[in-house]
C-alpha positions as a printed Julia matrix, in Angstrom:
529×3 Matrix{Float64}:
  -4.27   28.64   10.34
  -1.33   26.65   11.73
  -0.93   23.03   12.71
   2.07   21.62   14.56
   3.66   18.38   13.46
   2.34   16.47   16.44
  -1.24   17.27   15.44
  -1.07   15.91   11.91
  -1.33   12.15   11.4
   0.34   11.48   14.74
   3.66   12.84   13.46
   5.42   13.22   16.79
   9.22   13.23   16.76
  11.14   10.14   17.8
  13.49   10.45   20.7
  16.78   10.27   18.85
  19.16   12.71   17.23
  21.19   12.51   14.04
  24.18   14.02   15.79
  24.2    11.45   18.61
  27.44    9.53   19.19
  27.72    6.77   16.62
  27.19    3.18   17.75
  29.78    0.53   17.1
  29.65   -0.64   13.45
  27.58   -3.77   12.89
  29.38   -7.06   12.23
  28.47  -10.52   10.97
  26.27  -11.81    8.17
  22.77  -13.11    7.52
  21.21  -14.79    4.49
  17.48  -14.41    4.0
  14.97  -15.22    1.24
  12.13  -13.32   -0.41
   9.52  -14.71   -2.77
   9.44  -11.75   -5.15
  12.15   -9.63   -6.74
  12.25   -5.86   -6.97
  12.65   -4.8   -10.59
  13.14   -1.02  -10.38
  15.91    0.36   -8.15
  15.46    4.06   -8.93
  12.99    5.21   -6.29
  11.66    7.98   -8.54
  10.75    5.44  -11.25
   9.32    2.74   -9.01
   5.78    1.58   -9.74
   5.13   -1.95   -8.44
   4.73   -2.91   -4.8
   7.64   -5.35   -5.05
   9.97   -2.47   -5.94
   9.71   -1.23   -2.37
  10.98   -4.52   -0.93
  14.55   -3.35   -1.66
  14.03    0.39   -2.07
  12.4     0.54    1.38
  15.78   -0.35    2.85
  17.74    2.11    0.71
  15.54    5.21    0.52
  13.62    7.16    3.15
  10.86    9.77    3.35
  10.28   12.84    5.47
   7.88   10.86    7.66
   7.79    7.16    8.43
   5.58    4.81   10.47
   7.13    2.8    13.28
   6.27   -0.86   14.03
   3.08    0.24   15.81
   2.0     2.14   12.64
   2.35    5.51   14.39
   3.74    8.03   11.92
   6.95    9.66   13.14
   9.16   12.49   11.98
  11.97   10.84   10.03
  14.16   12.82    7.61
  12.08   15.77    8.78
  13.14   16.82   12.27
   9.98   18.93   12.5
   7.36   20.46   10.23
   4.32   22.71   10.28
   1.24   23.03    8.1
   0.11   26.62    7.66
  -1.86   28.73    5.18
  -0.71   31.65    3.06
  -3.33   33.56    1.07
  -5.79   30.76    1.73
  -3.55   28.02    0.33
  -1.65   25.39    2.33
   2.09   25.55    2.95
   4.13   22.82    4.63
   7.29   24.13    6.26
   9.95   21.47    6.85
  13.16   21.44    8.87
  15.46   18.57    7.82
  17.61   16.67   10.27
  21.23   17.76   10.17
  23.96   15.23    9.57
  21.92   12.81    7.45
  24.43   11.14    5.11
  23.87    9.54    1.74
  25.5     6.2     1.05
  28.03    7.93   -1.21
  28.97   10.3     1.63
  27.26   13.62    0.86
  24.84   15.27    3.28
  21.09   15.52    2.65
  20.07   19.14    1.99
  16.9    21.01    1.12
  18.02   21.34   -2.5
  17.93   17.53   -2.77
  14.26   17.55   -1.78
  13.55   20.14   -4.5
  15.31   17.85   -6.99
  13.27   14.86   -5.76
  10.01   16.78   -6.23
  10.88   17.84   -9.77
  11.9    14.32  -10.73
   8.78   12.77   -9.19
   6.6    15.35  -10.96
   8.14   14.58  -14.36
   5.87   12.18  -16.31
   8.85   11.07  -18.39
  10.42    9.7   -15.21
   7.75    9.04  -12.62
   4.77    6.69  -12.8
   2.96    8.9   -10.29
   3.42   12.55  -11.38
  -0.19   13.29  -10.35
   0.87   12.83   -6.71
   2.96   16.01   -7.08
   0.45   17.85   -9.28
  -0.98   20.1    -6.56
   2.43   21.31   -5.41
   3.3    24.63   -7.03
   6.95   24.68   -5.99
   9.41   24.13   -3.14
  11.2    27.17   -1.77
  14.59   26.64   -0.07
  15.15   28.76    3.05
  18.56   27.3     3.91
  20.34   23.95    3.63
  18.0    22.27    6.13
  14.83   24.32    5.84
  12.3    24.52    2.99
   8.66   25.23    2.25
   6.29   23.16    0.09
   3.97   25.66   -1.6
   0.64   24.3    -2.88
  -1.45   25.72   -5.7
  -4.49   23.93   -4.31
  -5.06   21.73   -1.25
  -4.14   18.04   -1.42
  -5.81   16.07    1.35
  -3.79   12.91    0.63
  -0.32   14.47    0.63
   0.42   13.83    4.31
  -1.69   10.98    5.75
  -1.58    7.27    5.08
   1.23    6.2     2.78
   1.52    9.78    1.47
   4.06   10.86    4.07
   4.69   14.02    2.01
   5.58   11.91   -1.05
   9.21   13.0    -1.19
  12.29   10.8    -0.93
  15.76   11.74    0.19
  17.79   11.4    -3.01
  21.03   13.13   -3.92
  20.9    15.66   -6.74
  24.68   15.44   -7.15
  24.64   11.64   -7.37
  21.75   11.46   -9.84
  23.27   14.14  -12.06
  26.66   12.42  -12.17
  25.44    8.88  -12.86
  23.6     7.33  -15.76
  20.25    5.6   -15.37
  21.99    2.26  -15.82
  24.47    3.11  -13.06
  21.67    4.16  -10.7
  19.93    0.84  -11.33
  23.1    -1.04  -10.43
  24.03    1.08   -7.42
  21.13    3.2    -6.13
  21.92    5.86   -3.55
  19.9     6.86   -0.52
  19.94    7.69    3.18
  18.49    4.38    4.41
  19.94    1.79    6.8
  21.18   -0.45    3.96
  23.17    0.16    0.8
  23.24   -2.14   -2.21
  26.68   -3.5    -3.07
  25.85   -6.26   -5.56
  23.0    -7.9    -7.43
  22.49  -11.0    -9.54
  19.18  -10.67  -11.38
  16.66  -13.37  -10.41
  19.12  -14.69   -7.83
  20.1   -12.32   -5.04
  20.74   -8.83   -3.67
  23.75   -8.17   -1.46
  23.32   -5.34    1.06
  25.7    -3.75    3.53
  24.73   -1.79    6.64
  25.22    1.96    6.26
  27.84    2.74    8.91
  27.09    6.48    8.8
  23.35    5.95    9.16
  21.83    8.87   11.04
  19.43    6.86   13.22
  21.67    5.24   15.81
  18.74    3.98   17.88
  16.94    2.07   15.12
  19.46    0.49   12.81
  20.58   -2.95   11.59
  22.47   -5.18   14.0
  24.31   -7.08   11.28
  26.82   -5.84    8.7
  26.2    -8.0     5.63
  22.83   -9.16    4.34
  22.25  -11.43    1.35
  18.67  -11.59    0.06
  18.04  -14.7    -2.03
  15.12  -14.67   -4.49
  13.23  -17.96   -4.08
   9.76  -17.71   -5.63
   8.87  -21.39   -5.12
   7.04  -21.74   -1.79
   8.21  -25.24   -0.92
  11.82  -24.43   -1.81
  11.8   -21.24    0.26
  10.39  -22.99    3.33
  12.85  -25.87    2.92
  15.73  -23.38    2.8
  14.66  -22.05    6.19
  14.22  -25.53    7.64
  17.67  -26.71    6.52
  19.44  -23.53    7.62
  20.35  -22.41    4.1
  18.62  -19.11    4.96
  17.85  -17.49    8.31
  14.62  -15.6     7.5
  11.89  -15.84    4.86
   8.89  -13.79    3.82
   5.54  -14.89    2.39
   5.13  -18.18    4.24
   2.4   -19.89    2.14
  -0.94  -20.11    4.0
  -1.19  -23.89    3.61
   2.19  -24.3     5.34
   1.76  -21.83    8.22
   1.15  -24.47   10.89
   3.99  -26.66    9.63
   6.42  -23.72    9.83
   5.2   -22.71   13.29
   5.85  -26.27   14.5
   9.45  -26.29   13.28
  12.01  -26.35   16.1
  13.67  -23.0    16.7
  11.49  -21.03   14.25
   9.59  -17.85   15.17
   6.86  -16.26   13.05
   5.03  -12.95   12.75
   1.98  -12.06   10.64
   1.07   -8.56    9.53
  -1.64   -7.0     7.26
  -0.27   -6.86    3.73
  -1.75   -3.45    2.93
  -3.75   -4.77   -0.02
  -7.52   -4.45    0.44
  -9.53   -6.98   -1.58
 -13.15   -6.54   -2.63
 -15.6    -7.76   -5.26
 -16.62   -4.93   -7.54
 -20.17   -4.86   -8.91
 -21.1    -3.35  -12.33
 -23.47   -0.75  -10.83
 -22.34    1.88  -13.37
 -24.02    0.06  -16.32
 -27.62    0.66  -17.36
 -27.99   -2.9   -18.64
 -26.13   -6.15  -18.1
 -25.39   -8.37  -21.12
 -28.54  -10.18  -22.23
 -30.82   -8.09  -19.99
 -32.92   -4.95  -20.23
 -31.9    -3.86  -16.74
 -29.06   -3.99  -14.21
 -30.06   -5.6   -10.91
 -27.0    -4.13   -9.16
 -28.43   -0.63   -9.47
 -30.79   -1.69   -6.67
 -29.08   -1.37   -3.27
 -31.12   -4.33   -2.01
 -29.43   -6.61   -4.52
 -26.01   -5.29   -3.54
 -26.79   -5.91    0.13
 -28.12   -9.37   -0.69
 -24.83  -10.21   -2.41
 -22.89   -9.01    0.65
 -25.04  -11.13    3.0
 -24.87  -14.23    0.79
 -21.17  -14.98    1.28
 -19.65  -16.65    4.33
 -16.39  -14.71    4.37
 -15.39  -16.08    7.77
 -15.68  -19.57    6.29
 -13.64  -18.6     3.24
 -10.94  -17.07    5.44
 -10.77  -20.19    7.62
 -11.03  -22.89    4.97
  -9.7   -21.33    1.77
  -7.18  -18.79    3.1
  -6.07  -20.89    6.11
  -6.83  -18.02    8.46
  -4.29  -15.73    6.76
  -6.64  -12.79    6.25
  -8.29   -9.98    8.18
 -11.83   -8.81    7.47
 -12.58   -5.14    7.03
 -15.63   -2.98    6.4
 -14.62    0.29    4.79
 -10.89    0.45    5.41
  -8.22   -1.47    7.3
  -8.52   -1.55   11.11
  -6.01    0.92   12.52
  -6.21    3.35    9.61
  -6.94    7.03   10.11
 -10.52    6.63    8.85
 -11.28    3.28   10.5
 -14.79    3.21   11.99
 -15.11    0.6    14.74
 -18.89    1.07   14.83
 -19.26   -0.63   11.44
 -19.25   -4.43   11.52
 -18.76   -6.54    8.38
 -21.95   -7.82    6.81
 -22.78  -11.17    8.48
 -23.44  -14.38    6.61
 -27.24  -14.39    6.37
 -28.5   -16.2     3.24
 -32.11  -16.12    4.47
 -32.08  -12.32    4.69
 -30.27  -12.18    1.34
 -33.06  -14.17   -0.32
 -35.68  -11.85    1.24
 -33.92   -8.83   -0.26
 -33.77  -10.51   -3.68
 -37.56  -11.06   -3.54
 -38.19   -7.47   -2.4
 -36.1    -6.18   -5.3
 -38.1    -8.25   -7.8
 -35.5   -10.94   -8.47
 -37.04  -13.95   -6.76
 -35.94  -16.13   -9.66
 -32.45  -14.66   -9.62
 -30.43  -13.7   -12.68
 -27.34  -14.64  -14.68
 -24.17  -12.55  -14.61
 -20.57  -12.76  -15.8
 -18.15  -13.28  -12.89
 -14.49  -12.62  -13.67
 -11.98  -14.41  -11.48
  -8.28  -13.56  -11.22
  -6.35  -16.82  -11.51
  -2.81  -15.4   -11.35
  -1.63  -15.71   -7.69
  -1.4   -11.95   -7.06
  -2.3   -12.88   -3.47
  -2.17  -16.42   -2.01
  -5.16  -18.59   -2.99
  -6.91  -15.71   -4.75
  -8.29  -18.02   -7.45
  -9.85  -20.31   -4.86
 -11.24  -17.33   -2.92
 -13.01  -16.1    -6.06
 -14.43  -19.51   -6.84
 -15.83  -19.88   -3.33
 -17.29  -16.35   -3.36
 -19.11  -16.93   -6.64
 -20.43  -20.3    -5.45
 -22.06  -18.64   -2.44
 -23.79  -16.09   -4.71
 -25.4   -18.96   -6.61
 -27.26  -20.03   -3.47
 -29.4   -16.87   -3.57
 -29.98  -16.93   -7.34
 -27.09  -14.78   -8.54
 -25.89  -17.32  -11.09
 -22.3   -16.74  -12.09
 -20.79  -17.54  -15.43
 -17.26  -17.77  -14.08
 -14.48  -16.59  -16.4
 -10.9   -17.09  -15.24
  -8.44  -14.39  -16.28
  -4.67  -14.06  -16.01
  -3.23  -10.87  -14.55
  -2.83   -8.76  -17.72
  -6.37   -9.18  -19.14
  -7.81   -8.95  -15.62
  -6.0    -5.65  -15.05
  -7.28   -4.34  -18.38
 -10.85   -5.27  -17.47
 -10.49   -3.41  -14.17
  -9.33   -0.22  -15.87
 -12.0     2.12  -17.26
  -9.61    3.49  -19.88
  -9.02    0.11  -21.5
 -11.03   -2.59  -23.24
 -12.87   -4.77  -22.62
 -15.0    -2.85  -20.13
 -16.14   -4.82  -17.11
 -19.72   -6.05  -17.48
 -19.99   -8.27  -14.41
 -18.74   -9.06  -10.92
 -14.98   -8.78  -10.77
 -12.22   -9.64   -8.3
 -10.7    -6.3    -7.36
  -8.06   -4.94   -5.01
  -6.52   -1.62   -4.15
  -3.79   -1.18   -1.58
  -4.84    1.34    1.03
  -1.23    1.15    2.24
   0.22   -0.45    5.33
  -0.4     2.96    6.84
  -3.87    3.15    5.42
  -5.68    6.22    4.14
  -8.61    5.54    1.82
  -8.72    8.9     0.04
  -6.74    7.85   -3.03
  -8.26    4.36   -3.57
 -11.8     5.65   -2.97
 -11.18    8.38   -5.55
 -10.2     5.63   -7.96
 -12.92    3.03   -7.44
 -15.94    4.9    -5.99
 -16.01    8.12   -8.03
 -17.74    8.15  -11.43
 -15.19    7.62  -14.18
 -14.07   10.89  -15.82
 -11.7    10.38  -18.72
  -8.46   12.31  -18.44
  -9.27   13.79  -15.01
  -7.99   11.0   -12.78
 -11.35   10.27  -11.15
 -12.72    6.73  -11.16
  -9.83    5.19  -13.05
 -10.85    1.72  -11.82
 -14.46    2.5   -10.9
 -17.51    0.39  -11.72
 -19.71    2.56   -9.5
 -21.27    5.96  -10.12
 -23.22    8.26   -7.77
 -23.04   12.07   -8.09
 -23.64   12.49   -4.35
 -20.68   10.25   -3.57
 -18.59   12.16   -6.12
 -19.14   15.43   -4.24
 -18.01   13.9    -0.96
 -14.92   12.29   -2.5
 -13.92   15.51   -4.26
 -14.36   17.41   -0.99
 -12.12   15.05    1.01
  -9.36   15.53   -1.54
  -9.17   19.23   -0.63
  -9.06   18.94    3.17
  -5.67   18.95    4.89
  -6.89   19.6     8.44
  -6.71   16.08    9.97
  -9.71   16.28   12.29
 -12.02   17.62    9.58
 -10.67   15.18    7.01
 -11.11   12.08    9.17
 -14.67   13.1    10.04
 -15.55   13.39    6.34
 -13.82   10.1     5.45
 -15.88    8.34    8.1
 -19.03    9.91    6.64
 -18.04    8.6     3.21
 -17.26    5.22    4.76
 -20.72    4.95    6.3
 -22.34    5.77    2.95
 -20.06    3.24    1.27
 -21.05    0.6     3.83
 -24.8     1.25    3.79
 -25.05    1.35    0.0
 -22.41   -1.32   -0.71
 -20.76    1.32   -2.86
 -17.67    0.49   -4.86
 -18.01   -3.24   -4.26
 -18.29   -5.8    -1.47
 -15.36   -5.48    0.93
 -13.89   -8.89    1.76
 -10.45   -9.11    3.38
  -6.91   -7.88    3.8
  -4.35  -10.68    3.3
  -1.84  -11.35    6.04
   1.82  -11.8     5.17
   3.77  -14.11    7.46
   7.51  -13.99    8.13
   9.56  -16.76    9.75
  13.1   -16.77   11.12
  15.58  -18.73   13.21
  14.8   -17.37   16.68
  18.11  -18.41   18.26
  20.12  -16.52   15.63
  18.04  -13.65   14.27
  16.85  -10.54   16.1
  13.95   -9.22   14.06
  11.33   -6.53   14.53
   8.96   -6.0    11.54
   8.83   -2.41   10.26
   5.97   -1.53    7.88
   6.9     1.08    5.29
   8.45    1.37    2.83
   8.32   -2.27    1.75
   5.09   -3.7     3.18
   6.83   -5.11    6.29
   9.96   -6.05    4.29
  11.77   -3.01    5.67
  14.68   -4.57    7.55
  15.27   -1.55    9.76
  16.34   -3.5    12.83
  17.2    -7.02   11.7
  20.36   -8.34   13.32
  22.19  -11.17   15.05
  21.2   -12.2    18.54
  23.91  -11.61   21.1
């Protein structure tokens, strides 16, 4: 069996060449502002989403999505998925002439080093993402094979993108961890030249960047860290900065009405849902668990006016979804979100034997992990009360909320709970569904944040994890998605937040790129001519 690169996840090659004649070096400066600060600048140690805001401009993967979310060959000039003795093998040909910031050339041995470092639990937060790779065999300096010991259906699609970064073995081996944090090395369009913690990052365009077609149009870039919403917006309005991220929802219209300001909104990549404690035999204070009945789960989904919440609580800065983000590989356009139908919801409650309703704990995240998330939770729980699902609302800060989500920590969730799992800007649901729809299995990686359990669903999720053929995999993911939708499995899907960027349109040329960095990848930012 053999699959060409163009047949897997839309990975057609871009029309540019690393050996093309170099463009004139960029000139000029821009100052921009971000709300959150990256904390880890070693790409192999990164864990939090904010880490990619800077690393996404410094480091690159073998594949990368373009602004339309189509996955392109990137550091990989071409690749093929084949089978040897019934096991998958990915053969990769690297682009020639790709230079690191320190001046060395990217070679196949660097990708072997990256794999080993990412697979090391003493270094990486995600060693399980490399667990099904047996080894990487180097053919020559720009040609290698990824040999699997068992199939990994999530290795290529979505935000997987082969899960390897172009990092220099020579640079990492000759610098301390502290030095790497201060001056990370990569192949990306920007290199870090200075940093003041909690204040700013100073970047410089990589003059020897391999991609002459898609590169920065400005030489120097200062990224100010301004977490306060009003201060960040004021800095844009006064001209102190030229571009900002995370325009607060309540100020969107004000920013759009500013003279000379352009905006763009994109899906954040974080899928929010309300998880239900279906996995429990009994809820606190009861001899049963109403959420084991699919009619109660459907009633809860029908009881909430999500369109109203999006308009009035989230100021329109959200996108509804059913099973996964629109535009993802497993997106099913035939499935519409549950409508707001409280009358039908009450009928289902009566049919299920809960005409008088019931009491339940409802845990609400009050730390602003996403804009207005506290208010969203409050509104959601208020709607449930109208059909007799009476919430005892408990507000929780991020740390205890995260512990309650996790099945390996205490206290265990015993109620309805605000939940989220990033499907990725380039979305593939295989990994998040394995985490929040599979029965929890201690030490095996399944159901790590799951409050749902169904052996039939487990079989389907385990099967999708083994399929690397894209057509077969997508068909199975859609089958799982339909079951998820019909049974309200894994929680009630609600929305994907939108992130809005704003910039001075007479000065800044800006085209949002998605990954890495959740649209903070400044691949083509520059000065207008």
